[in-house]
PDB file of C-alpha atoms in Angstrom:
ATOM      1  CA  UNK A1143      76.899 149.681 125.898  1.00  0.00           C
ATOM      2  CA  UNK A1144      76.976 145.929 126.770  1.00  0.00           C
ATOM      3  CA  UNK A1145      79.593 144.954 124.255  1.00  0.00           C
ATOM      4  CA  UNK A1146      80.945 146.490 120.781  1.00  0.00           C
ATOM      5  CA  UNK A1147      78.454 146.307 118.089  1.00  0.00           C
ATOM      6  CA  UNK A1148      78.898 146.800 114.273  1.00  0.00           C
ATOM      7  CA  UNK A1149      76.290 147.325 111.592  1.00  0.00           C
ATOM      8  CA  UNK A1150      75.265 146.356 109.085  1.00  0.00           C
ATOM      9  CA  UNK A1151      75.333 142.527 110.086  1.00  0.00           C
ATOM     10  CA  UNK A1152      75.319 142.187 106.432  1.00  0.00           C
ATOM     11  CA  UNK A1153      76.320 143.997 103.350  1.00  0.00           C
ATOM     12  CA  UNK A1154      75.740 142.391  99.473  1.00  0.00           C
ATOM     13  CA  UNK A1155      77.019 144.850  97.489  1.00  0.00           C
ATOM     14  CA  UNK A1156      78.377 145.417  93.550  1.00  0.00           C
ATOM     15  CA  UNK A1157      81.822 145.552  92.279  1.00  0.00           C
ATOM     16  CA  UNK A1158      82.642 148.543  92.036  1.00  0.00           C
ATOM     17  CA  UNK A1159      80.915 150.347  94.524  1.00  0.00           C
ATOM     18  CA  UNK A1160      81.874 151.967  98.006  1.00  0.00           C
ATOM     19  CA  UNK A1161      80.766 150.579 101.382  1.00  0.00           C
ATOM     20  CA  UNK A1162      80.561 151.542 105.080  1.00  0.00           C
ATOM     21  CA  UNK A1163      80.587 149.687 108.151  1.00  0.00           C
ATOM     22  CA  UNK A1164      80.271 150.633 111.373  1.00  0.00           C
ATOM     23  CA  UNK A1165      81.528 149.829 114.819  1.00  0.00           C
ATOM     24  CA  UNK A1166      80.816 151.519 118.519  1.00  0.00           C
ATOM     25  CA  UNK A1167      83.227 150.347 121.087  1.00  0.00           C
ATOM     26  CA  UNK A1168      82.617 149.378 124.487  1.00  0.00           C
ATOM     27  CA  UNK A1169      81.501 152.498 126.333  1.00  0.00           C
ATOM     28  CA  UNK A1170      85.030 154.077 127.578  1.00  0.00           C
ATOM     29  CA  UNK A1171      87.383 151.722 125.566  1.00  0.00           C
ATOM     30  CA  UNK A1172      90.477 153.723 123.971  1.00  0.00           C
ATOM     31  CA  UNK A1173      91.436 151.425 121.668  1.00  0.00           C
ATOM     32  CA  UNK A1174      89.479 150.263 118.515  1.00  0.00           C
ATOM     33  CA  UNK A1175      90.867 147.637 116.299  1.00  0.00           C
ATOM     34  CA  UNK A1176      89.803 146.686 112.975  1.00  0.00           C
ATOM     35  CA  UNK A1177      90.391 143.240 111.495  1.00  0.00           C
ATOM     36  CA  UNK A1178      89.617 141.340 108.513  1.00  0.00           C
ATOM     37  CA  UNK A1179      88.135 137.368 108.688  1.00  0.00           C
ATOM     38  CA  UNK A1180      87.915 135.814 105.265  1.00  0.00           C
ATOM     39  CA  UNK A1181      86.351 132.056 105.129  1.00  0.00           C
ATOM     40  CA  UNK A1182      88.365 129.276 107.372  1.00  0.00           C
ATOM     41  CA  UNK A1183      91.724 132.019 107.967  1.00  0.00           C
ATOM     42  CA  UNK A1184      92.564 133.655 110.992  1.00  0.00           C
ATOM     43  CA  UNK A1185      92.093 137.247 111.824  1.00  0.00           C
ATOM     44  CA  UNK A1186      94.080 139.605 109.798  1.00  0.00           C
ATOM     45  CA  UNK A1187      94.829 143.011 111.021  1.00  0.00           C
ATOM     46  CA  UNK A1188      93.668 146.136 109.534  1.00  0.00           C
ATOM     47  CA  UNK A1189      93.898 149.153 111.817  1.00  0.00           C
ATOM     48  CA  UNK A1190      94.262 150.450 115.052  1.00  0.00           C
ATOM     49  CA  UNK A1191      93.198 153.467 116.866  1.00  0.00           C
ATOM     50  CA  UNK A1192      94.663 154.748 120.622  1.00  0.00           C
ATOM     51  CA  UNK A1193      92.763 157.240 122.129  1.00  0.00           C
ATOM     52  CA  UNK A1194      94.194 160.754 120.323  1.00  0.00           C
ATOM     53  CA  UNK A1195      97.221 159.308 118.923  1.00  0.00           C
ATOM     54  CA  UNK A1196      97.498 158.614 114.969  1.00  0.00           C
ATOM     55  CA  UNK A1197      96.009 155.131 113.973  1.00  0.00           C
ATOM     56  CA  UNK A1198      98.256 152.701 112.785  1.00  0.00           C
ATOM     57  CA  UNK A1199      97.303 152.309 109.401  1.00  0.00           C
ATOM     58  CA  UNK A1200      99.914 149.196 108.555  1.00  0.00           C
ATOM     59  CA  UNK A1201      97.527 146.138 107.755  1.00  0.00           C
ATOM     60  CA  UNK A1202      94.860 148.300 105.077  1.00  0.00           C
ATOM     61  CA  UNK A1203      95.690 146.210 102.260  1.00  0.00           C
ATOM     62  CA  UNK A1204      95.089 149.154  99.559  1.00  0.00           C
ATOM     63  CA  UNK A1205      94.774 152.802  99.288  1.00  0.00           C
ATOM     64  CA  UNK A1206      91.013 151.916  99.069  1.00  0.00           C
ATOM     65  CA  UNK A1207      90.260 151.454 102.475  1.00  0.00           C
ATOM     66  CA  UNK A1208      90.451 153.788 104.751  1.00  0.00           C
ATOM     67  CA  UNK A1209      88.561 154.714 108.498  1.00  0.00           C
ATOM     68  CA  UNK A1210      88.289 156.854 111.231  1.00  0.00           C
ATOM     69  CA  UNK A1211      87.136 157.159 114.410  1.00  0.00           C
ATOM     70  CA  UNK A1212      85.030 160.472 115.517  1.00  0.00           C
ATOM     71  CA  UNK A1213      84.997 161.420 118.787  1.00  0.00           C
ATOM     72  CA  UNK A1214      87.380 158.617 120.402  1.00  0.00           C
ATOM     73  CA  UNK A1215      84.490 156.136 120.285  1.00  0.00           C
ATOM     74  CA  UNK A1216      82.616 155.087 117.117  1.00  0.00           C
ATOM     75  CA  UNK A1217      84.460 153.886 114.122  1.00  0.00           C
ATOM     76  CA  UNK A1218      83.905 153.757 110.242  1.00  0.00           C
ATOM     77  CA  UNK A1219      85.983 151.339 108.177  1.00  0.00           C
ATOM     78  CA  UNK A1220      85.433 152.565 104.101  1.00  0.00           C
ATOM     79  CA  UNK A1221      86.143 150.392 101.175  1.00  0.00           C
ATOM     80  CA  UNK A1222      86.156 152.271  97.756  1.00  0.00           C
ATOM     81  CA  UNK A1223      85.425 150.586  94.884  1.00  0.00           C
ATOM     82  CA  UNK A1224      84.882 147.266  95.880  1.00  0.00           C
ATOM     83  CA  UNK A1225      86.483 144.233  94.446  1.00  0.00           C
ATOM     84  CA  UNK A1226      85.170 140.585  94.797  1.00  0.00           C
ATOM     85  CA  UNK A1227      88.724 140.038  96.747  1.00  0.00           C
ATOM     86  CA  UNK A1228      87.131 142.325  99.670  1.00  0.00           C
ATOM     87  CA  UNK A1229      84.691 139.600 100.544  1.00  0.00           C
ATOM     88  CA  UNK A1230      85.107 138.682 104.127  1.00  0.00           C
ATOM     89  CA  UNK A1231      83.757 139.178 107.652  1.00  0.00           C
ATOM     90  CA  UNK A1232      85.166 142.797 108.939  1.00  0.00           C
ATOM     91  CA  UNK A1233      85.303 142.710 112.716  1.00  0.00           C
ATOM     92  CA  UNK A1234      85.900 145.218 114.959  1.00  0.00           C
ATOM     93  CA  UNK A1235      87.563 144.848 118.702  1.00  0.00           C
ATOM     94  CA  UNK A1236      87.749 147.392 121.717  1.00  0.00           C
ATOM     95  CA  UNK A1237      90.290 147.495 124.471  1.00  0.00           C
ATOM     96  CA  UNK A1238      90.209 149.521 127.604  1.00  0.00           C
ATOM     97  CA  UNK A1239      93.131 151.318 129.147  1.00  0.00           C
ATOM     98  CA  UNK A1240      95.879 149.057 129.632  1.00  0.00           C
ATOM     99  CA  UNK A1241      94.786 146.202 128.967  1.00  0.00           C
ATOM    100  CA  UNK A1242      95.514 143.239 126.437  1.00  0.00           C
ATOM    101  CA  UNK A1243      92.032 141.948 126.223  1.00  0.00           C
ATOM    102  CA  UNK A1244      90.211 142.540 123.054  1.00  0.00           C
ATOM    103  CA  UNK A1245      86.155 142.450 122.966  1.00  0.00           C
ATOM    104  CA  UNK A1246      84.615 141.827 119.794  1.00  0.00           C
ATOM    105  CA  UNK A1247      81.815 142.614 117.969  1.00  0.00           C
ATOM    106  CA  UNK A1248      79.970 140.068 115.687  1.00  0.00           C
ATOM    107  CA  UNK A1249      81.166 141.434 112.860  1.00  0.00           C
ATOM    108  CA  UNK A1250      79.810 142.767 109.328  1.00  0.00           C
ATOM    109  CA  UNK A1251      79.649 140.117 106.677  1.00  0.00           C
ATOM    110  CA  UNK A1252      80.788 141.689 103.416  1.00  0.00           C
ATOM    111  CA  UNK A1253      79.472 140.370 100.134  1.00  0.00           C
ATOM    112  CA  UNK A1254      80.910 141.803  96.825  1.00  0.00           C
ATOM    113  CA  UNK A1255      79.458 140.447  93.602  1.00  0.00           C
TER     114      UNK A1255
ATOM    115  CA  UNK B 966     107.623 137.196 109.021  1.00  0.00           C
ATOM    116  CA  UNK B 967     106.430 135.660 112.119  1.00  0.00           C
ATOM    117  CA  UNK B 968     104.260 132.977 111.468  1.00  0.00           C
ATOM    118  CA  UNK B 969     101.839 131.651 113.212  1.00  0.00           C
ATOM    119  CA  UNK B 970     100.660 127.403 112.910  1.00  0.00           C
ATOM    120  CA  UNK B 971      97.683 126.321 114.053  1.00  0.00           C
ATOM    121  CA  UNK B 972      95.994 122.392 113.484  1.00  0.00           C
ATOM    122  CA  UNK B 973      93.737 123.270 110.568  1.00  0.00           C
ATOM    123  CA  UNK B 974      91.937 119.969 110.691  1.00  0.00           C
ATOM    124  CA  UNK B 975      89.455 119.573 113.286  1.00  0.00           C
ATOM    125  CA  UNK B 976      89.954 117.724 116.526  1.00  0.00           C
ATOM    126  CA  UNK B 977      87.023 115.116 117.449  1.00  0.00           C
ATOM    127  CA  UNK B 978      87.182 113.779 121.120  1.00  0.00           C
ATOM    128  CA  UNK B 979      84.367 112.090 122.645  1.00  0.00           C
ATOM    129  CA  UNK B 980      82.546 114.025 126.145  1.00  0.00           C
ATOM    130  CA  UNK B 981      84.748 114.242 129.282  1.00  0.00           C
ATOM    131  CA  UNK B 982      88.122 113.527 127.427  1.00  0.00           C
ATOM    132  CA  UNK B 983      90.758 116.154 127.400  1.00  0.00           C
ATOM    133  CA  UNK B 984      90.705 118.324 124.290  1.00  0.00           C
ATOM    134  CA  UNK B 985      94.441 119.518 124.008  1.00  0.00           C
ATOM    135  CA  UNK B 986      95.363 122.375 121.164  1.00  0.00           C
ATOM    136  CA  UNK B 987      98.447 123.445 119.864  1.00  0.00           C
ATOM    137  CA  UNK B 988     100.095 126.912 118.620  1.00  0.00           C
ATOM    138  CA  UNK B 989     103.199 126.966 116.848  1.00  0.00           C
ATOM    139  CA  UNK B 990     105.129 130.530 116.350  1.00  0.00           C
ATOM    140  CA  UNK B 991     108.069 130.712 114.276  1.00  0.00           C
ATOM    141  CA  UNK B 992     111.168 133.243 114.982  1.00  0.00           C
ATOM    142  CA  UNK B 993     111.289 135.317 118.147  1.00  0.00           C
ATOM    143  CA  UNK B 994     108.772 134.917 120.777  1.00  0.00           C
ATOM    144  CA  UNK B 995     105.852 137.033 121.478  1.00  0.00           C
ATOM    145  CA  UNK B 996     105.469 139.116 124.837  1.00  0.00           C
ATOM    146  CA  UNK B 997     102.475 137.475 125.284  1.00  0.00           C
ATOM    147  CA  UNK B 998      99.871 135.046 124.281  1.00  0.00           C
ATOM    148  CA  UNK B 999      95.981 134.687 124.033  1.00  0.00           C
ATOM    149  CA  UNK B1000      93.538 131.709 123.009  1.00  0.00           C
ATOM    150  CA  UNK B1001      90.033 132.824 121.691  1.00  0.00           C
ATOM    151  CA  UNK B1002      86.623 130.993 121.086  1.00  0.00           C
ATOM    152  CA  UNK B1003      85.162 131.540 117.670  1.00  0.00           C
ATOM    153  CA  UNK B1004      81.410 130.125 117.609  1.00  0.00           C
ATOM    154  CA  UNK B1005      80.063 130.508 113.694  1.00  0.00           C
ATOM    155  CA  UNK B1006      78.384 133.741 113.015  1.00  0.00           C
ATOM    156  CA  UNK B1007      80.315 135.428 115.353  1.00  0.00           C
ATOM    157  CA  UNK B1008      83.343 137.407 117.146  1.00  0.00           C
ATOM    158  CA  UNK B1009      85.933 135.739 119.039  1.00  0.00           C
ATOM    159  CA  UNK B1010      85.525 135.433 122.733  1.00  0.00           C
ATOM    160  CA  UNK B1011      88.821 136.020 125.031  1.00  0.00           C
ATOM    161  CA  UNK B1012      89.634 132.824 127.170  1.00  0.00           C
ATOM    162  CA  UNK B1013      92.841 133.164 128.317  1.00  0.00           C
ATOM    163  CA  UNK B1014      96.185 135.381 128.330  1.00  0.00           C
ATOM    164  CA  UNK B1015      99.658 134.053 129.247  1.00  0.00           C
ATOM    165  CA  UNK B1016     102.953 136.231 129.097  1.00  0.00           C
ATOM    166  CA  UNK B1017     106.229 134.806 128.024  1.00  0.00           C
ATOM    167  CA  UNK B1018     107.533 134.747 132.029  1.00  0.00           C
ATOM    168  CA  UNK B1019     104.773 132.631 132.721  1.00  0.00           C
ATOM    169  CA  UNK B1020     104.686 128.600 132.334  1.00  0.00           C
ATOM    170  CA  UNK B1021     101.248 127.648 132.866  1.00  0.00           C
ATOM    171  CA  UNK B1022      98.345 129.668 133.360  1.00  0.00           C
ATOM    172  CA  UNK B1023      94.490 128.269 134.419  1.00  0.00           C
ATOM    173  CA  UNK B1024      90.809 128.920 134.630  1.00  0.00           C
ATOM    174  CA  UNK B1025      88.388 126.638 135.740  1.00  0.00           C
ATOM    175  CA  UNK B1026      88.721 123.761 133.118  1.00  0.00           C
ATOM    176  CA  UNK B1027      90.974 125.593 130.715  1.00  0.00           C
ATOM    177  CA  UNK B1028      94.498 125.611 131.104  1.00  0.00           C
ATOM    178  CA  UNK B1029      97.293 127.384 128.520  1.00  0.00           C
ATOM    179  CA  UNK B1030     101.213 126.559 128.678  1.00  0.00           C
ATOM    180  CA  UNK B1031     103.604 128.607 127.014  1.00  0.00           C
ATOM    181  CA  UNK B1032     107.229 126.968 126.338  1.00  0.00           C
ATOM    182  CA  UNK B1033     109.561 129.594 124.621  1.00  0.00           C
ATOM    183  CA  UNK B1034     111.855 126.862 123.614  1.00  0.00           C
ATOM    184  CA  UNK B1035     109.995 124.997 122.021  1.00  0.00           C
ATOM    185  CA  UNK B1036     108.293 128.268 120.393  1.00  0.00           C
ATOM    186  CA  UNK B1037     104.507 126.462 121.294  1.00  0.00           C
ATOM    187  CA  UNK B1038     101.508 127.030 123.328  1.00  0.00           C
ATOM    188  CA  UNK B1039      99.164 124.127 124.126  1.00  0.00           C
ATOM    189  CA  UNK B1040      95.431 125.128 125.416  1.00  0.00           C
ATOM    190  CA  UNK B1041      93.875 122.181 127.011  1.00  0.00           C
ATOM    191  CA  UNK B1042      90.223 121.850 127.779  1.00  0.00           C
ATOM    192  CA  UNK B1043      89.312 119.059 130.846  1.00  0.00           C
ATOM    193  CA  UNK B1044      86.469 117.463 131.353  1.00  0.00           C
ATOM    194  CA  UNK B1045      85.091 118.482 127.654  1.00  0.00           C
ATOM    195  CA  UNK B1046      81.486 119.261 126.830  1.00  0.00           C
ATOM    196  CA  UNK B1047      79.606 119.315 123.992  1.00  0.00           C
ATOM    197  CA  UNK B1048      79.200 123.313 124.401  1.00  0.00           C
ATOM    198  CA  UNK B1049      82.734 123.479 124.300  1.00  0.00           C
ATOM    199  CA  UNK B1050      82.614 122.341 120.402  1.00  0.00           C
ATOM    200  CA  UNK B1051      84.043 125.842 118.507  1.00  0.00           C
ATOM    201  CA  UNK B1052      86.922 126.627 116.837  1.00  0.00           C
ATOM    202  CA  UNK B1053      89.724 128.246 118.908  1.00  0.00           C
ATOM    203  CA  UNK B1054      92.242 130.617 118.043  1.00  0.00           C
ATOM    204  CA  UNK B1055      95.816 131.679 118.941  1.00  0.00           C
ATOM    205  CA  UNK B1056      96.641 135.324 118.792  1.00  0.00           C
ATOM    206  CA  UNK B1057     100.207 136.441 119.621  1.00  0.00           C
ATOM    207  CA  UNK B1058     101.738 140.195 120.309  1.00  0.00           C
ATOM    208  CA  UNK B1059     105.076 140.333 119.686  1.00  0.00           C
ATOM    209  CA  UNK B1060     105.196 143.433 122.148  1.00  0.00           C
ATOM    210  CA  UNK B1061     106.484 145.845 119.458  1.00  0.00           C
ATOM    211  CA  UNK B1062     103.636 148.439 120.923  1.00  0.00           C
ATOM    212  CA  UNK B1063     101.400 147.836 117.607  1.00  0.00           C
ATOM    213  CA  UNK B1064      99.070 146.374 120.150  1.00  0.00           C
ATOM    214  CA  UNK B1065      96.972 144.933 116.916  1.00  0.00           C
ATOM    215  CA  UNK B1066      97.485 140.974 117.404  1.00  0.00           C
ATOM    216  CA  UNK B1067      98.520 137.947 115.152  1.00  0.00           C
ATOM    217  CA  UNK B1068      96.274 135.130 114.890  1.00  0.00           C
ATOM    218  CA  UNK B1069      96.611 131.925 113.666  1.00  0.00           C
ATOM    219  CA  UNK B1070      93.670 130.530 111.346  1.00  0.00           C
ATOM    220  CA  UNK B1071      92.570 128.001 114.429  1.00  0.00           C
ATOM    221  CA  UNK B1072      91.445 124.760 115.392  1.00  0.00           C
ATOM    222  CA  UNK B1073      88.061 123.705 115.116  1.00  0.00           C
ATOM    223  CA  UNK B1074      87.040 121.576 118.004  1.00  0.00           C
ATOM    224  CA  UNK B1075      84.093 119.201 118.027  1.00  0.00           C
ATOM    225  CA  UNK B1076      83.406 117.026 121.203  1.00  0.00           C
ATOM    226  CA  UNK B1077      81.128 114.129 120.878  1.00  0.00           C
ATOM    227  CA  UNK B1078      78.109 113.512 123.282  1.00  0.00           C
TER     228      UNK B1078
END
């Protein structure tokens, strides 16, 4: 594809409840990165994926959130039982092979109430 | 930790001034350094990359330095436009072969017609 694209663009959902959002990669990219934007902070890291190798799971903040990545190219990012705390803008990123530029996507804004 | 300091108030220059941003790192310094554009609504936008053997780096009206001792990174915009008006971003690696970057919570940037 053109760039990395995530759906939904928008999620309102209910404490309390589990969510997915989606991500496909740049067409060929072997790394997918997942990050977390909540209003006026930076990016915070969630995840990372590297072709075959195991993700590094380090930044999921809970035992709640987990995601995968099927085939080396598209990407779920699962949050169990939401909390109001999850509210933010997930974003995902792509990188191609060797190299330090990350494309994003637009990103899914997450709404828990 | 490593920490990462960005100017969280916003920087208002008037058209065709120099915009100049600064990125403060704490501790040991990262293998290398990127600046991002954030518009609202959406992902952030790779501008620039500079590694820690590298002073100054440039692209058309952008230009990044990277001074180890002083642990900083400045990203200067010349000749500023309107359309330039976003908030920018820092992201550091600190070349431990996570790959996933740091960023700071960035600068928001409004230049005056």
């Amino acid at each position: 594809g053109a760039g990395v694209s995530q759906s939904p663009s928008n999620k309102v959902t209910e404490k309390g409840k589990d969510v997915e959002l989606r991500c496909d990669p740049i067409s060929g990219h072997t790394a997918l990165y997942w990050y977390r934007q909540s209003l006026g902070q930076g990016l915070e890291f969630l995840i990372y994926f590297q072709g075959n190798s195991a993700p590094d799971k380090s930044g999921l903040p809970s035992d709640r959130f987990s995601a995968e990545r099927t085939g080396g190219s598209v990407s779920t990012l699962t949050i169990q039982r939401t909390q109001q705390e999850d509210s933010a803008v997930y974003l995902c990123a792509s990188s191609g092979q060797g190299s330090d530029t990350q494309y994003f996507g637009p990103g899914t804004r997450l709404t828990v109430l | 930790s490593q920490k990462i300091e960005q100017n969280s108030e916003a920087l208002n220059i008037q058209e065709g001034k120099t915009a100049t941003l600064t990125c403060n790192y704490t501790n040991y310094s990262p293998a290398y350094l990127q600046w991002y554009r954030q518009d609202p609504g959406r992902g952030p936008v790779f501008l620039l990359l500079i590694r820690e053997n590298e002073k100054e780096k440039r692209k058309e009206r952008l230009k990044v330095t990277f001074d180890t001792t002083l642990k900083q990174s400045l990203f200067h915009i010349t000749a500023s436009q309107p359309a330039d008006s976003a908030t920018y971003l820092c992201a550091l690696d600190w070349g431990t072969g996570r790959r996933a970057l740091t960023f700071g919570s960035g600068t928001r940037l409004q230049v005056q017609p």
